[in-house]
């Protein structure tokens, strides 16, 4: 009786911690990566961001603050830049690909934010961008913003879209 | 129809009594065994569990308070940090308000009201068990969340938009809003139960104007619960919808309004204070009457004060919102209402003093707690008059002055009477006497510790220390008074530990209490301590306000069938016997229904599928709950 | 310690007078109740010793009426006192809105967790945008227009005026007529999230001359960097991470989500009262703001040691 309930509690705490932890700075697994050229992390360090509600919501804030919304529009509906909520990716939709797009920039107008945004904030942005097409756990997705809903109303998106293969580049 | 007859003990009737006792014991037998623990619906058992649960939450809330005091003891302290600190003060406030104060007062009511009005049990024993389990599940849910880093962190009144979807990511605030829903559901169930018990199950002859003041207090409180709690359930439901479904109740950008939250919340939040504190006034009345050895001076003004408090209590919520800049005229109205609510409280204090003045005092521990209550509560009431004034409130609102004020009102006005009540009714609850010396030592320590902790906070607030800050700069000069408050908190802890020691010692080796150790006046002291499951062998009948002092123990109700769980239903006003009602026995369904409620509320945070799931589970549970009883347990007693 | 009982403005003075009226009345009531309680206790005890402690179920009617009349008298007295306090409160309340013209308009916008302050001028180019420091001239009513950018905040300067909430979607107002020159502490008083504790607003009440000199200085754009270090710092500032959030007028840095830094070196405090403004503190703040103000929306900049030196140099030149 006691052992299963303890186990349950431990499981709960693991799940709760990952979703709810609020790290206000570069988390330690990433801190060692001084050089940005180092291979991008995968697995555990990424779950700091992708499975964490705080990181996603920080990403949402930065999306407005760093003017990503200027081209991709609030909520990622697309404008001057491509939409981010339709699950179609020109340069790959894996977390590492999105991260590279932000850091290094892409042709046709996406600037390189590498020197201007701390790496952990880039990952927060990645988490938010992935949440826009419904690719994160349901319980870390951001709620509605406290502002006027601009752009098209949200539409259902399929989660089965290819994520890794890049689409042919736009002419 | 059953009849009320005065009888006299004769040798013949003694063997009759023995048979009656045997049959009653058999009918009302408590459940046994592991499974029986979950089926029990006896009100004394459920109330005792509720009391113990509430005190466990009180201890947890106290630990959180001590951690906060440690953080604030020194300037620029980095003991806890903002993230944890926010969770601590939110969970502390929510625990004390929702998981301790309201349930503990209702538990006292559930235990004592049937005894005091001469009933065998509460009107709806199964609903009572359901209310307890819902409350327990809600409380455990809050603490599991706290320990998994999901503790709510936006304060016990969780103002939007801070608690809205954008500024509170994750599930922390959802947990809070569901815990509130849980506890309000439980409080509403218990309130309905207490109202019906009070109005319909009183002993014959106990007309409304003969009800003990404690019963009056619980009755008035229960009506307040029924009017206040729906407001906060509505508010938390809207918050949950905003957060989970993306509605815009509180989003000012599309026509919602963050002030709507504040109105809804405080329309509940201010009456909540009186919901906590009216039962405590009832306890004070019981204690004062018993230990002054005379009836209370001014029974009618006391009752009218309780009722007036209940009405006025709903008319002053806006004084929590003076700083939002509402219209001046409206503020004047709410100032007047807030100041005027001091009058009924004043009337009661004057009545108690007049009672003590003309009584033959027995200075037992419960009365000491009442003295402490008067001293502290008057300070809290006067600082309450200050915060009712708009200009003064604009200075002290949301500062440590208000922290001091609310603790003077809630600890002074509710916890001290409650501790007095625990010392007073402990013999009834357990059959053991508490030690008087330890009791008085406990009082002195809690009283000193309380004032050391909270009095300096008045000054801190006036000097400029806002509420809910996790640290402050050394240059502000808040350090010494904060250190004093922290020291005081540990003195208070010592006092409460002495009280706890006293309780534990009494449980292990306390003196046997007997039915009426204080030679008191109300009916609960006419039965064994602790009472048998059926409480009254013969239901009593009553001819005055102080039945045990007026010497009418020999008038009893006869003719009820001891082989069924029968209760006597009487008229609401004059308590004339009306009919006999048979209550259902123990059942597992209240627990299962509470679990179904819990599963629904908790999964609702994560998926909308919880709604159909909850509907299905709820239907199953209700069918089980109301499944017709076998024919050998007829619904209505046969008429003699 | 300073605070609400050390008033430096007309409004705070009115409130503190009202406070003392309530305080002395309250003290009188408290003393009266306590004396009555002690006397009751002594009398009741004496009576118990004399007559034993048997319960008296039916007290004598005439005596009982006397006691009820005493309760009634006490009630009437408290009603009179409360009505007196109500009138005092309403009369005192008239003074906290007083608004002789022409007021000095100031706009205060609260952010998580800092204050944006704007002084509109006669022309739109005269607008002064500053942060985390409120300057007011003595002897002239300031009309504060209050707005919130994110959640509910509350502006409280105990020496000058009671508090007023800043609520998203609402505009609230607060008038202050400062009378005494000095430096006063302001603070956010409504819980607004992680760094509510470190959301302070130092307030400087200055003589009208000093105030207008300060305002004139604030209207000028930022001085151009004059040393090589400052020049390097300016380049890092405008091309690097800083310009993602901050403005320095007259440069390429024109983002408006963080505090305006055009004249940051003229301010006494950094990060909304978190630490005094000195080159050392500034450097510590830039290298790891999350250690000093955990949860603050300023990220660690990731600049190297020498880059930090240059930026500190540059910001130190922005007087």
Coordinates of C-alpha atoms in Angstrom, one line a residue, chain B residues 261-520:
Chain B
X261 CA -12.4 39.2 -10.6
X262 CA -11.8 41.5 -7.7
X263 CA -15.6 42.2 -7.2
X264 CA -16.5 38.5 -7.5
X265 CA -13.6 37.4 -5.2
X266 CA -14.2 39.9 -2.5
X267 CA -18.0 39.5 -2.6
X268 CA -17.0 36.1 -1.3
X269 CA -13.8 37.1 0.4
X270 CA -15.1 39.6 2.9
X271 CA -18.1 37.4 4.1
X272 CA -15.5 34.7 4.4
X273 CA -14.0 36.5 7.3
X274 CA -17.3 36.5 9.1
X275 CA -17.9 32.9 8.1
X276 CA -14.7 32.1 10.0
X277 CA -15.4 34.3 12.9
X278 CA -19.1 34.0 13.7
X279 CA -18.8 30.3 14.9
X280 CA -16.0 31.5 17.1
X281 CA -18.3 34.1 18.6
X282 CA -20.7 31.3 19.3
X283 CA -17.9 29.4 21.1
X284 CA -17.1 32.4 23.2
X285 CA -20.8 32.7 24.2
X286 CA -20.8 29.1 25.3
X287 CA -17.7 29.5 27.3
X288 CA -18.7 32.8 28.9
X289 CA -22.1 31.5 30.0
X290 CA -20.6 28.3 31.5
X291 CA -17.8 29.9 33.4
X292 CA -19.9 32.9 34.5
X293 CA -22.4 30.4 35.9
X294 CA -25.3 32.5 34.6
X295 CA -27.3 33.1 31.4
X296 CA -25.9 35.5 29.0
X297 CA -26.9 39.2 29.3
X298 CA -29.0 40.1 26.3
X299 CA -29.7 36.9 24.4
X300 CA -31.9 38.7 21.9
X301 CA -29.3 41.5 21.1
X302 CA -26.7 38.7 20.7
X303 CA -28.8 36.9 18.1
X304 CA -29.7 40.1 16.3
X305 CA -26.0 41.0 16.2
X306 CA -25.1 37.7 14.6
X307 CA -27.8 38.2 12.0
X308 CA -26.9 41.9 11.4
X309 CA -23.2 40.9 10.9
X310 CA -24.3 38.4 8.3
X311 CA -26.2 41.0 6.4
X312 CA -23.7 43.8 6.7
X313 CA -20.9 41.4 5.9
X314 CA -22.1 41.3 2.3
X315 CA -22.1 45.0 1.9
X316 CA -18.5 46.0 2.3
X317 CA -16.4 44.0 -0.1
X318 CA -15.3 47.1 -1.9
X319 CA -13.1 48.2 1.0
X320 CA -10.6 45.7 -0.4
X321 CA -10.6 47.7 -3.6
X322 CA -10.3 51.4 -2.5
X323 CA -7.0 51.7 -4.2
X324 CA -8.4 50.7 -7.6
X325 CA -9.8 54.2 -7.9
X326 CA -13.6 53.7 -7.8
X327 CA -16.0 56.6 -7.6
X328 CA -15.9 58.6 -4.4
X329 CA -19.5 58.4 -3.5
X330 CA -19.6 54.7 -3.8
X331 CA -16.5 54.5 -1.6
X332 CA -18.3 56.6 1.0
X333 CA -21.1 54.1 1.1
X334 CA -18.7 51.2 1.6
X335 CA -16.8 53.1 4.3
X336 CA -20.0 53.6 6.2
X337 CA -20.9 49.9 5.9
X338 CA -17.4 48.9 7.0
X339 CA -17.5 51.1 10.0
X340 CA -21.0 50.1 11.0
X341 CA -20.2 46.4 11.1
X342 CA -18.2 47.2 14.2
X343 CA -21.5 47.9 16.0
X344 CA -22.8 44.3 16.2
X345 CA -19.4 43.0 17.2
X346 CA -19.3 45.7 19.9
X347 CA -22.7 44.7 21.2
X348 CA -21.6 41.1 21.6
X349 CA -18.4 42.2 23.5
X350 CA -20.5 44.5 25.7
X351 CA -22.9 41.6 26.5
X352 CA -20.1 39.3 27.4
X353 CA -18.5 41.8 29.6
X354 CA -21.8 42.4 31.3
X355 CA -22.3 38.7 31.8
X356 CA -18.8 38.3 33.3
X357 CA -19.4 41.4 35.4
X358 CA -22.5 39.9 37.0
X359 CA -21.4 36.2 37.0
X360 CA -19.6 34.0 39.5
X361 CA -16.4 33.4 37.6
X362 CA -14.6 30.1 37.3
X363 CA -11.2 31.0 35.8
X364 CA -10.7 27.8 33.8
X365 CA -8.4 27.7 30.7
X366 CA -11.2 28.2 28.2
X367 CA -12.1 31.5 29.9
X368 CA -8.5 32.6 29.7
X369 CA -8.6 32.1 26.0
X370 CA -11.7 34.2 25.9
X371 CA -9.9 37.1 27.7
X372 CA -7.1 36.8 25.2
X373 CA -9.7 36.9 22.4
X374 CA -11.3 40.1 23.7
X375 CA -8.0 41.9 24.0
X376 CA -6.7 40.9 20.6
X377 CA -9.9 41.1 18.8
X378 CA -10.6 44.6 20.0
X379 CA -7.3 45.7 18.5
X380 CA -8.1 44.0 15.3
X381 CA -11.5 45.5 15.2
X382 CA -10.2 49.0 15.7
X383 CA -7.5 48.6 13.0
X384 CA -10.4 47.4 10.9
X385 CA -12.2 50.7 11.5
X386 CA -9.1 52.4 10.4
X387 CA -8.8 50.5 7.1
X388 CA -12.5 51.2 6.5
X389 CA -11.6 54.9 6.1
X390 CA -10.7 55.5 2.5
X391 CA -7.7 57.9 3.1
X392 CA -6.2 55.7 5.8
X393 CA -6.8 52.6 3.8
X394 CA -5.0 54.1 0.8
X395 CA -1.9 54.3 3.0
X396 CA -2.0 51.0 4.8
X397 CA -3.7 48.8 2.1
X398 CA -1.5 45.9 0.9
X399 CA 1.1 46.6 3.5
X400 CA 2.2 44.8 6.7
X401 CA -0.4 46.9 8.6
X402 CA -3.0 44.9 6.8
X403 CA -1.1 41.7 7.5
X404 CA -1.2 42.6 11.2
X405 CA -4.9 43.6 11.0
X406 CA -6.0 40.4 9.4
X407 CA -4.1 38.2 11.8
X408 CA -5.4 40.1 14.8
X409 CA -8.9 39.5 13.5
X410 CA -8.5 35.9 12.3
X411 CA -6.2 34.6 15.0
X412 CA -7.6 36.8 17.7
X413 CA -11.1 36.5 16.5
X414 CA -11.2 32.8 15.5
X415 CA -8.2 30.8 16.6
X416 CA -8.2 32.0 20.2
X417 CA -11.9 31.2 20.7
X418 CA -11.3 27.9 18.8
X419 CA -8.5 27.0 21.2
X420 CA -10.7 28.0 24.1
X421 CA -13.5 25.8 22.5
X422 CA -11.1 22.9 22.2
X423 CA -10.1 23.2 25.8
X424 CA -13.8 23.5 26.7
X425 CA -15.2 20.6 24.6
X426 CA -12.2 18.3 24.8
X427 CA -13.9 16.3 27.6
X428 CA -16.9 15.8 25.4
X429 CA -14.8 15.0 22.3
X430 CA -12.6 12.4 24.0
X431 CA -13.9 11.7 27.5
X432 CA -10.6 13.0 29.0
X433 CA -9.8 16.2 30.8
X434 CA -7.0 18.5 29.7
X435 CA -4.5 19.6 32.3
X436 CA -5.3 23.1 33.6
X437 CA -1.7 24.1 34.3
X438 CA -0.4 23.2 30.9
X439 CA -3.5 24.8 29.4
X440 CA -2.8 28.1 31.1
X441 CA 0.9 27.9 30.2
X442 CA -0.1 27.3 26.6
X443 CA -2.4 30.3 26.7
X444 CA 0.3 32.6 28.1
X445 CA 2.8 31.5 25.5
X446 CA 0.5 31.7 22.5
X447 CA -0.8 35.1 23.7
X448 CA 2.7 36.5 24.1
X449 CA 4.0 35.0 21.0
X450 CA 1.1 36.2 18.9
X451 CA 1.5 39.8 20.0
X452 CA 5.2 39.7 19.6
X453 CA 4.8 38.4 16.0
X454 CA 2.0 40.6 14.8
X455 CA 2.1 43.9 16.7
X456 CA 5.4 45.0 15.1
X457 CA 3.8 44.4 11.7
X458 CA 1.5 47.4 12.3
X459 CA 4.5 49.6 12.6
X460 CA 6.3 48.0 9.6
X461 CA 3.3 48.7 7.4
X462 CA 3.1 52.3 8.5
X463 CA 6.8 52.7 7.8
X464 CA 6.4 51.5 4.3
X465 CA 6.8 47.8 4.1
X466 CA 4.5 46.3 1.4
X467 CA 2.9 42.8 1.7
X468 CA 4.2 39.8 -0.1
X469 CA 7.8 40.9 -0.6
X470 CA 10.3 38.1 -0.2
X471 CA 13.1 40.4 0.9
X472 CA 13.9 44.1 1.6
X473 CA 17.0 46.2 1.6
X474 CA 18.9 46.8 4.8
X475 CA 18.7 50.6 4.3
X476 CA 14.9 50.5 4.7
X477 CA 15.4 49.9 8.4
X478 CA 12.8 47.2 8.5
X479 CA 15.3 44.7 9.9
X480 CA 14.9 44.9 13.7
X481 CA 11.1 44.8 13.8
X482 CA 11.1 41.9 11.4
X483 CA 13.6 40.0 13.5
X484 CA 11.3 40.7 16.5
X485 CA 8.3 39.3 14.6
X486 CA 10.3 36.2 13.7
X487 CA 11.3 35.6 17.3
X488 CA 7.6 36.1 18.3
X489 CA 6.6 33.5 15.7
X490 CA 8.8 30.9 17.5
X491 CA 7.3 31.8 20.8
X492 CA 3.9 31.3 19.3
X493 CA 5.1 28.0 18.0
X494 CA 6.2 27.0 21.5
X495 CA 2.8 28.0 22.8
X496 CA 1.0 25.8 20.2
X497 CA 3.4 22.9 21.0
X498 CA 2.4 23.2 24.7
X499 CA -1.2 23.0 23.7
X500 CA -0.5 20.0 21.5
X501 CA 1.5 18.3 24.4
X502 CA -1.4 18.9 26.6
X503 CA -3.8 17.2 24.1
X504 CA -1.5 14.2 23.6
X505 CA -0.9 13.8 27.4
X506 CA -4.6 13.9 28.0
X507 CA -5.3 11.4 25.3
X508 CA -2.8 9.0 26.8
X509 CA -3.4 9.5 30.5
X510 CA -5.9 12.2 31.0
X511 CA -8.4 12.2 34.0
X512 CA -11.7 10.7 33.2
X513 CA -14.1 13.6 32.4
X514 CA -17.6 12.2 33.1
X515 CA -20.6 13.6 31.2
X516 CA -20.6 17.1 32.6
X517 CA -17.2 18.2 34.0
X518 CA -18.0 22.0 33.9
X519 CA -21.6 21.8 35.3
X520 CA -22.6 23.4 32.0

